[in-house]
Coordinates of C-alpha atoms in Angstrom, one line a residue:
M1031 CA -5.4 12.8 11.4
K1032 CA -7.6 11.7 14.3
H1033 CA -5.7 9.7 16.9
F1034 CA -7.8 7.0 18.4
K1035 CA -8.2 5.9 22.0
K1036 CA -7.3 2.4 23.1
I1037 CA -10.1 -0.2 23.5
A1038 CA -10.1 -3.9 24.3
L1039 CA -10.4 -6.1 21.2
T1040 CA -11.8 -9.5 21.1
G1041 CA -12.1 -12.2 18.5
I1042 CA -8.5 -13.1 17.9
A1043 CA -8.6 -16.8 17.7
V1044 CA -6.2 -19.0 19.7
L1045 CA -4.4 -21.3 17.3
T1046 CA -2.1 -24.3 17.9
G1047 CA 1.1 -24.3 19.8
T1048 CA 3.0 -25.4 16.7
L1049 CA 2.0 -22.2 14.8
L1050 CA 2.8 -20.0 17.8
A1051 CA 6.3 -21.5 18.1
A1052 CA 6.9 -20.8 14.4
C1053 CA 6.1 -17.1 15.1
G1054 CA 7.9 -16.8 18.4
G1055 CA 10.1 -14.0 19.6
G1056 CA 13.9 -13.7 19.9
D1057 CA 16.1 -16.5 21.0
S1058 CA 16.1 -16.7 24.8
N1059 CA 19.4 -18.5 24.8
S1060 CA 22.0 -15.8 24.2
K1061 CA 25.4 -17.1 23.3
D1062 CA 28.5 -15.4 24.3
G1063 CA 26.5 -12.3 25.0
Q1064 CA 24.9 -12.2 21.6
V1065 CA 21.2 -11.6 21.4
T1066 CA 19.1 -13.0 18.5
L1067 CA 16.0 -11.0 17.5
S1068 CA 13.2 -12.2 15.2
Y1069 CA 11.8 -10.1 12.3
A1070 CA 8.7 -11.1 10.3
S1071 CA 7.5 -9.7 7.0
W1072 CA 5.5 -10.8 3.9
D1073 CA 7.1 -9.4 0.8
T1074 CA 9.4 -11.8 -1.0
D1075 CA 10.3 -9.3 -3.6
Q1076 CA 11.6 -6.8 -1.0
A1077 CA 13.2 -9.6 1.1
P1078 CA 16.8 -9.3 -0.4
G1079 CA 16.9 -5.5 0.2
L1080 CA 15.5 -5.9 3.7
R1081 CA 18.1 -8.5 4.5
K1082 CA 20.9 -6.1 3.5
M1083 CA 19.5 -3.5 5.9
L1084 CA 19.6 -6.1 8.7
D1085 CA 23.1 -7.1 7.7
E1086 CA 24.2 -3.6 8.1
F1087 CA 22.6 -3.3 11.5
E1088 CA 24.4 -6.5 12.6
K1089 CA 27.7 -5.1 11.3
Q1090 CA 27.1 -1.9 13.4
N1091 CA 25.9 -4.0 16.4
P1092 CA 27.9 -7.3 16.4
D1093 CA 26.3 -8.4 19.7
I1094 CA 22.8 -8.5 18.0
K1095 CA 21.7 -11.0 15.3
V1096 CA 18.4 -10.6 13.4
E1097 CA 16.7 -13.7 12.0
M1098 CA 14.2 -12.8 9.2
E1099 CA 11.2 -14.8 8.3
T1100 CA 9.2 -14.0 5.1
T1101 CA 5.6 -15.4 5.0
P1102 CA 3.0 -14.8 2.2
W1103 CA 0.5 -12.1 2.8
D1104 CA -2.6 -14.1 3.8
Q1105 CA -0.7 -16.5 6.1
Y1106 CA 1.3 -13.7 7.6
W1107 CA -1.6 -12.2 9.3
V1108 CA -3.0 -15.5 10.5
K1109 CA 0.4 -16.3 12.0
L1110 CA 0.8 -12.9 13.5
E1111 CA -2.6 -13.0 15.3
A1112 CA -1.9 -16.5 16.6
A1113 CA 1.6 -15.5 17.9
T1114 CA 0.2 -12.3 19.5
T1115 CA -2.5 -14.2 21.3
G1116 CA 0.0 -16.7 22.5
G1117 CA 2.5 -14.1 23.7
N1118 CA 5.0 -15.2 21.1
M1119 CA 4.9 -12.2 18.7
P1120 CA 8.2 -11.7 16.7
D1121 CA 10.4 -9.0 18.2
V1122 CA 9.9 -6.8 15.1
V1123 CA 7.3 -7.0 12.4
T1124 CA 6.3 -5.2 9.2
M1125 CA 2.9 -3.5 10.0
H1126 CA 0.2 -2.4 7.5
S1127 CA -2.0 0.6 8.0
S1128 CA -5.2 -1.5 7.6
E1129 CA -4.1 -3.7 10.5
S1130 CA -2.4 -1.3 12.8
Y1131 CA -5.3 -0.2 15.0
K1132 CA -6.0 -3.8 16.1
Y1133 CA -2.5 -4.3 17.3
M1134 CA -2.1 -0.9 18.9
S1135 CA -5.4 -1.0 20.7
Q1136 CA -4.7 -4.3 22.3
N1137 CA -1.4 -3.1 23.7
A1138 CA 0.6 -5.6 21.5
L1139 CA 3.1 -3.0 20.2
M1140 CA 5.9 -1.2 21.9
G1141 CA 5.4 2.5 22.2
L1142 CA 8.3 4.3 20.4
D1143 CA 8.1 7.9 21.7
D1144 CA 11.2 7.3 23.9
V1145 CA 13.1 5.8 20.9
I1146 CA 12.3 9.0 18.9
K1147 CA 13.3 11.3 21.7
E1148 CA 16.5 9.5 22.7
N1149 CA 17.8 9.2 19.1
D1150 CA 16.7 12.7 18.0
I1151 CA 14.6 11.3 15.2
D1152 CA 12.8 14.1 13.4
M1153 CA 9.4 12.8 12.3
G1154 CA 9.0 15.8 10.1
N1155 CA 11.6 14.2 7.8
F1156 CA 9.2 11.3 6.9
T1157 CA 6.5 11.4 4.2
E1158 CA 3.4 13.1 5.5
G1159 CA 0.5 11.0 6.8
I1160 CA 2.4 7.7 7.3
A1161 CA 3.1 8.1 11.0
D1162 CA -0.6 8.9 11.6
F1163 CA -1.5 5.3 10.5
Y1164 CA 0.6 4.1 13.5
T1165 CA -0.3 6.6 16.2
L1166 CA -2.7 6.0 19.0
E1167 CA -3.4 8.4 21.9
D1168 CA -0.5 10.5 20.7
E1169 CA 2.0 7.6 21.0
L1170 CA 3.9 6.3 17.9
Y1171 CA 3.9 2.5 17.5
A1172 CA 5.8 2.1 14.3
I1173 CA 8.7 3.7 12.5
P1174 CA 7.5 4.7 9.0
K1175 CA 9.1 2.2 6.7
D1176 CA 8.2 3.2 3.1
A1177 CA 6.0 5.4 1.0
S1178 CA 3.8 3.6 -1.5
V1179 CA 2.5 5.5 -4.5
V1180 CA -0.2 4.6 -7.0
G1181 CA 0.7 5.4 -10.7
L1182 CA 0.0 4.4 -14.3
W1183 CA 1.8 1.3 -15.6
Y1184 CA 1.7 0.9 -19.3
N1185 CA 2.9 -1.5 -22.0
K1186 CA 5.1 0.3 -24.6
E1187 CA 4.7 -2.5 -27.1
L1188 CA 0.9 -2.2 -27.2
F1189 CA 1.2 1.6 -27.5
D1190 CA 3.6 1.3 -30.4
N1191 CA 1.5 -1.3 -32.2
A1192 CA -1.5 1.0 -31.9
G1193 CA 0.4 4.2 -32.8
V1194 CA -0.6 5.9 -29.6
D1195 CA 1.8 8.3 -27.8
Y1196 CA 3.1 7.3 -24.4
P1197 CA 1.4 8.8 -21.3
D1198 CA 3.1 11.9 -19.9
E1199 CA 2.3 14.7 -17.4
T1200 CA 0.0 16.5 -19.9
W1201 CA -2.5 13.6 -19.9
T1202 CA -6.0 14.3 -18.6
W1203 CA -9.0 12.0 -18.0
E1204 CA -10.1 12.4 -21.6
T1205 CA -6.6 11.7 -22.9
L1206 CA -6.7 8.5 -20.9
R1207 CA -10.1 7.6 -22.1
Q1208 CA -9.3 8.1 -25.8
A1209 CA -6.1 6.2 -25.5
A1210 CA -7.9 3.3 -23.9
I1211 CA -10.3 3.2 -26.8
D1212 CA -7.5 3.4 -29.4
L1213 CA -5.5 0.7 -27.7
T1214 CA -8.4 -1.8 -27.4
D1215 CA -8.6 -4.7 -29.9
E1216 CA -11.3 -7.0 -28.6
S1217 CA -10.7 -9.4 -31.5
K1218 CA -7.3 -10.1 -30.0
G1219 CA -8.4 -9.9 -26.4
I1220 CA -6.5 -6.7 -25.9
Y1221 CA -7.9 -3.9 -23.8
G1222 CA -6.6 -0.3 -23.2
F1223 CA -7.5 0.0 -19.5
A1224 CA -8.8 -1.9 -16.5
S1225 CA -11.7 -0.4 -14.6
H1226 CA -11.4 -2.9 -11.8
I1227 CA -12.9 -3.0 -8.3
G1228 CA -9.7 -1.7 -6.6
T1229 CA -10.0 1.2 -4.2
E1230 CA -6.6 2.9 -3.8
T1231 CA -5.5 1.2 -7.1
G1232 CA -8.7 1.8 -8.9
Y1233 CA -11.4 4.4 -8.5
W1234 CA -10.2 6.3 -5.4
P1235 CA -7.6 8.4 -7.2
F1236 CA -10.2 9.7 -9.6
I1237 CA -12.4 10.8 -6.8
Y1238 CA -9.7 13.0 -5.3
Q1239 CA -8.7 14.2 -8.8
N1240 CA -12.2 15.5 -9.2
G1241 CA -12.2 17.4 -5.9
G1242 CA -14.0 14.7 -3.9
E1243 CA -13.0 12.6 -0.9
V1244 CA -13.6 9.0 0.2
F1245 CA -14.2 9.7 3.9
A1246 CA -15.5 13.1 5.0
D1247 CA -15.6 15.1 8.2
D1248 CA -12.2 13.9 9.6
N1249 CA -12.7 10.4 8.2
T1250 CA -15.9 9.8 10.1
K1251 CA -18.4 9.7 7.2
S1252 CA -18.5 8.5 3.6
G1253 CA -17.7 11.1 1.0
L1254 CA -19.0 9.2 -2.0
N1255 CA -22.6 10.6 -2.1
T1256 CA -21.5 13.8 -3.6
P1257 CA -21.5 15.2 -7.2
E1258 CA -17.6 15.1 -7.3
A1259 CA -17.4 11.4 -6.3
Q1260 CA -20.4 10.5 -8.5
E1261 CA -18.9 12.1 -11.6
A1262 CA -15.6 10.3 -11.0
L1263 CA -17.3 6.9 -10.6
A1264 CA -19.4 7.4 -13.7
F1265 CA -16.2 8.2 -15.7
Y1266 CA -14.4 5.1 -14.4
R1267 CA -17.4 2.9 -15.0
D1268 CA -18.1 4.1 -18.5
I1269 CA -14.6 3.2 -19.8
A1270 CA -15.9 -0.4 -19.5
L1271 CA -19.6 -0.2 -20.0
V1272 CA -19.8 2.6 -22.6
D1273 CA -16.5 2.7 -24.4
H1274 CA -15.8 -1.1 -24.0
A1275 CA -12.1 -0.2 -23.5
S1276 CA -11.9 -2.2 -20.3
P1277 CA -13.0 -5.7 -19.5
T1278 CA -16.1 -5.8 -17.4
I1279 CA -15.9 -6.4 -13.7
T1280 CA -16.9 -10.1 -14.2
E1281 CA -14.3 -10.6 -17.0
L1282 CA -11.6 -9.1 -14.7
Q1283 CA -12.1 -11.9 -12.2
D1284 CA -10.4 -14.4 -14.5
P1285 CA -7.9 -13.5 -15.8
D1286 CA -7.4 -10.6 -13.5
K1287 CA -5.9 -7.2 -14.2
L1288 CA -2.4 -8.1 -13.3
S1289 CA -2.4 -11.4 -15.3
R1290 CA -3.7 -9.5 -18.4
F1291 CA -1.0 -6.8 -18.0
Q1292 CA 1.9 -9.3 -17.5
S1293 CA 0.8 -11.3 -20.6
G1294 CA 0.6 -8.3 -22.9
R1295 CA -3.2 -8.1 -23.1
L1296 CA -3.7 -4.9 -21.1
A1297 CA -2.2 -1.7 -22.2
M1298 CA -2.6 0.4 -19.0
M1299 CA -3.4 -0.3 -15.3
I1300 CA -3.4 1.7 -12.2
E1301 CA -1.2 0.1 -9.6
G1302 CA 1.4 0.8 -7.0
N1303 CA 5.2 1.2 -7.1
W1304 CA 5.4 -2.0 -5.0
F1305 CA 5.1 -4.0 -8.2
A1306 CA 8.5 -2.7 -9.4
P1307 CA 10.8 -5.4 -7.8
G1308 CA 8.6 -8.2 -9.3
F1309 CA 8.4 -6.6 -12.7
L1310 CA 12.1 -6.3 -12.9
K1311 CA 12.4 -10.1 -12.6
N1312 CA 10.2 -10.5 -15.7
D1313 CA 12.1 -10.3 -19.0
Y1314 CA 9.0 -9.4 -21.0
L1315 CA 8.0 -6.6 -18.6
V1316 CA 11.6 -5.3 -18.4
E1317 CA 11.6 -4.8 -22.2
N1318 CA 8.1 -3.5 -22.6
V1319 CA 6.8 -1.8 -19.4
A1320 CA 7.1 1.8 -18.2
S1321 CA 5.4 4.0 -15.6
A1322 CA 3.8 7.5 -15.7
V1323 CA 2.0 9.9 -13.4
L1324 CA -1.7 9.5 -13.2
P1325 CA -3.7 11.6 -15.6
K1326 CA -5.0 14.9 -14.2
G1327 CA -8.6 15.7 -13.4
K1328 CA -9.5 19.0 -11.9
V1329 CA -6.3 18.6 -9.9
N1330 CA -3.4 16.2 -9.7
A1331 CA -3.9 13.5 -7.1
T1332 CA -2.9 10.0 -6.2
I1333 CA -3.1 7.7 -3.2
T1334 CA -0.1 7.3 -0.9
N1335 CA 0.2 4.7 1.9
G1336 CA 3.1 3.3 3.9
L1337 CA 4.2 0.4 5.9
G1338 CA 5.7 0.6 9.4
W1339 CA 8.4 -1.1 11.4
A1340 CA 6.7 -2.2 14.7
A1341 CA 8.0 -4.0 17.7
S1342 CA 6.4 -6.4 20.2
A1343 CA 5.5 -4.9 23.5
N1344 CA 6.5 -8.1 25.2
T1345 CA 9.9 -8.7 23.6
K1346 CA 12.5 -10.3 25.9
Y1347 CA 15.1 -7.8 24.5
P1348 CA 13.6 -4.3 24.6
E1349 CA 16.9 -2.5 24.6
E1350 CA 18.2 -4.4 21.6
V1351 CA 14.9 -3.9 19.8
K1352 CA 15.1 -0.2 20.4
K1353 CA 18.5 -0.1 18.8
L1354 CA 17.1 -1.9 15.8
M1355 CA 14.2 0.5 15.6
A1356 CA 16.5 3.5 15.8
F1357 CA 18.6 2.1 13.0
L1358 CA 15.6 1.4 10.8
A1359 CA 14.8 5.2 11.0
S1360 CA 18.3 6.2 10.0
E1361 CA 19.7 7.4 6.8
D1362 CA 22.0 4.4 6.5
A1363 CA 19.0 2.0 6.6
N1364 CA 16.9 4.0 4.2
K1365 CA 19.7 4.5 1.7
I1366 CA 20.0 0.7 1.5
Q1367 CA 16.2 0.3 1.1
A1368 CA 16.3 2.7 -1.8
E1369 CA 19.4 1.6 -3.5
T1370 CA 18.4 -2.1 -3.5
G1371 CA 15.0 -1.1 -5.0
A1372 CA 13.1 -2.7 -2.1
S1373 CA 10.7 0.3 -1.8
I1374 CA 10.6 4.1 -1.7
P1375 CA 11.7 4.9 1.8
A1376 CA 9.3 6.9 4.0
L1377 CA 12.3 9.0 5.0
K1378 CA 12.3 11.8 2.5
G1379 CA 15.0 12.4 0.0
F1380 CA 15.6 8.9 -1.3
E1381 CA 13.0 8.9 -4.2
D1382 CA 15.7 9.4 -6.9
E1383 CA 17.9 6.6 -5.4
W1384 CA 15.0 4.2 -5.5
A1385 CA 14.1 5.1 -9.1
A1386 CA 17.8 4.8 -10.1
S1387 CA 17.9 1.2 -8.7
S1388 CA 16.4 0.2 -12.0
D1389 CA 18.4 0.9 -15.2
T1390 CA 15.7 -0.7 -17.4
I1391 CA 12.2 0.4 -16.3
D1392 CA 11.8 4.2 -15.7
L1393 CA 10.4 4.5 -12.2
S1394 CA 10.8 8.3 -11.7
A1395 CA 7.1 9.0 -12.0
F1396 CA 6.3 7.6 -8.6
G1397 CA 8.6 10.0 -6.8
K1398 CA 7.1 13.0 -8.6
M1399 CA 3.6 12.0 -7.4
L1400 CA 4.6 12.1 -3.7
E1401 CA 4.3 15.9 -4.0
Y1402 CA 0.5 15.7 -4.4
G1403 CA -0.3 12.3 -2.9
V1404 CA -3.3 12.0 -0.6
P1405 CA -2.7 9.6 2.4
R1406 CA -5.0 6.6 2.3
P1407 CA -8.2 7.3 4.2
Y1408 CA -7.7 6.0 7.8
N1409 CA -10.3 5.2 10.5
K1410 CA -10.2 2.4 13.1
D1411 CA -13.2 0.9 11.3
G1412 CA -12.0 1.8 7.9
L1413 CA -11.4 -1.7 6.7
R1414 CA -15.0 -2.7 7.4
A1415 CA -16.3 0.4 5.8
E1416 CA -14.1 -0.2 2.7
Q1417 CA -15.4 -3.7 2.4
A1418 CA -19.0 -2.5 2.6
E1419 CA -18.3 0.2 0.0
V1420 CA -16.7 -2.2 -2.4
Q1421 CA -19.7 -4.6 -2.4
I1422 CA -21.9 -1.7 -3.7
I1423 CA -19.2 -0.3 -6.0
N1424 CA -19.2 -3.7 -7.7
R1425 CA -22.9 -3.3 -8.5
I1426 CA -22.2 0.3 -9.8
L1427 CA -19.4 -0.8 -12.1
S1428 CA -21.4 -3.7 -13.4
G1429 CA -24.3 -1.4 -14.2
E1430 CA -26.7 -3.2 -11.8
V1431 CA -27.4 0.1 -9.9
T1432 CA -27.0 3.7 -10.9
V1433 CA -24.1 5.8 -9.5
E1434 CA -26.6 7.9 -7.6
D1435 CA -28.5 5.0 -5.9
G1436 CA -25.3 3.1 -5.2
T1437 CA -23.5 6.0 -3.5
A1438 CA -26.6 6.8 -1.4
Q1439 CA -26.6 3.2 -0.2
I1440 CA -22.8 3.5 0.5
E1441 CA -23.3 6.6 2.5
K1442 CA -25.9 4.9 4.7
E1443 CA -23.9 1.7 5.3
V1444 CA -20.5 3.3 5.7
N1445 CA -21.8 6.1 8.0
A1446 CA -23.3 3.4 10.3
I1447 CA -20.0 1.5 10.4
L1448 CA -17.8 4.6 11.0
S1449 CA -20.2 5.8 13.8
G1450 CA -19.9 2.5 15.6
N1451 CA -23.6 1.6 15.0

């Protein structure tokens, strides 16, 4: 993984003082020697498990209290940018790989190499590729938090009604395609699969399964204008346009893939393990939903990603924050993260504990796929490149342009972005 050099970033808007105060760092008024740190995240489904982790940290460090704030995804990043600009970033935050470069390059995050060294943390014990998302100029800026994996969610009730066998590790692309056809009943509004516009939760896994890649040459160029990627995109597109076993791209706008799946009108969808905590709160899904490994192409492949625990470079309590970061990298913390079902820990060896957190939905497939997961393509301009790619993929999947013409256009536009032009 290429480690990028720091550059100055511009364009982070300065918002109101009220918003900045809402995102502010730890309490400056320590009482009786106790320090209060602030922690910000966005995932309400994970929140109970994360709170238990922080409770254990407070138990081990009675002189430190951690206040946790959970904000929905879209508002989370607006608040975090505003707080960072105003010098009031929370002491610790959950960081995403698509946002990490911005915060690392503007010196907003605390470097953690000293924490790693002083606490003898072996980064080789974490899932491969995740630390690279949070590394700049060979300095680590976030402790790998979790390992996300993309798999195949399916509705057992719809399979049973159609007399189709459940997915398993023998499935191939053609098994998937035929099952999608057999499961589709357009008269009832039921489809077998969703060929939607998603990248890591859509067409990307098929590209890697076919021996292709999304970004080529050390993630500096598009890899889509190749026979391997084109064949995968054509297969994905044709499930909707030829087999009519998926709603069209337009139809998937409303209701979307997730809504169809949760209401029993979609038999299979490609999505991440991060949906498990929410699914376990839904009685219908608990009874009818299961997960499986992705079907095999030329090879087995899926997309892996991972969040990170990051800290403010300007925290008023650096020593206390370092204690928290070291704890979050520990077996104690990750065992709680797994056993509460919050997420699969990035620290290896807890996949089975996470799967066992559910005694209703079988989640074991996600841990199995970590063995051949491909880390999400990463480049400092990767988010812009992905947005440009998706605009053209939309035209490919709708049949507006051919796969060959579309991928040639993607190559031109994405290469320009990744080269800095």
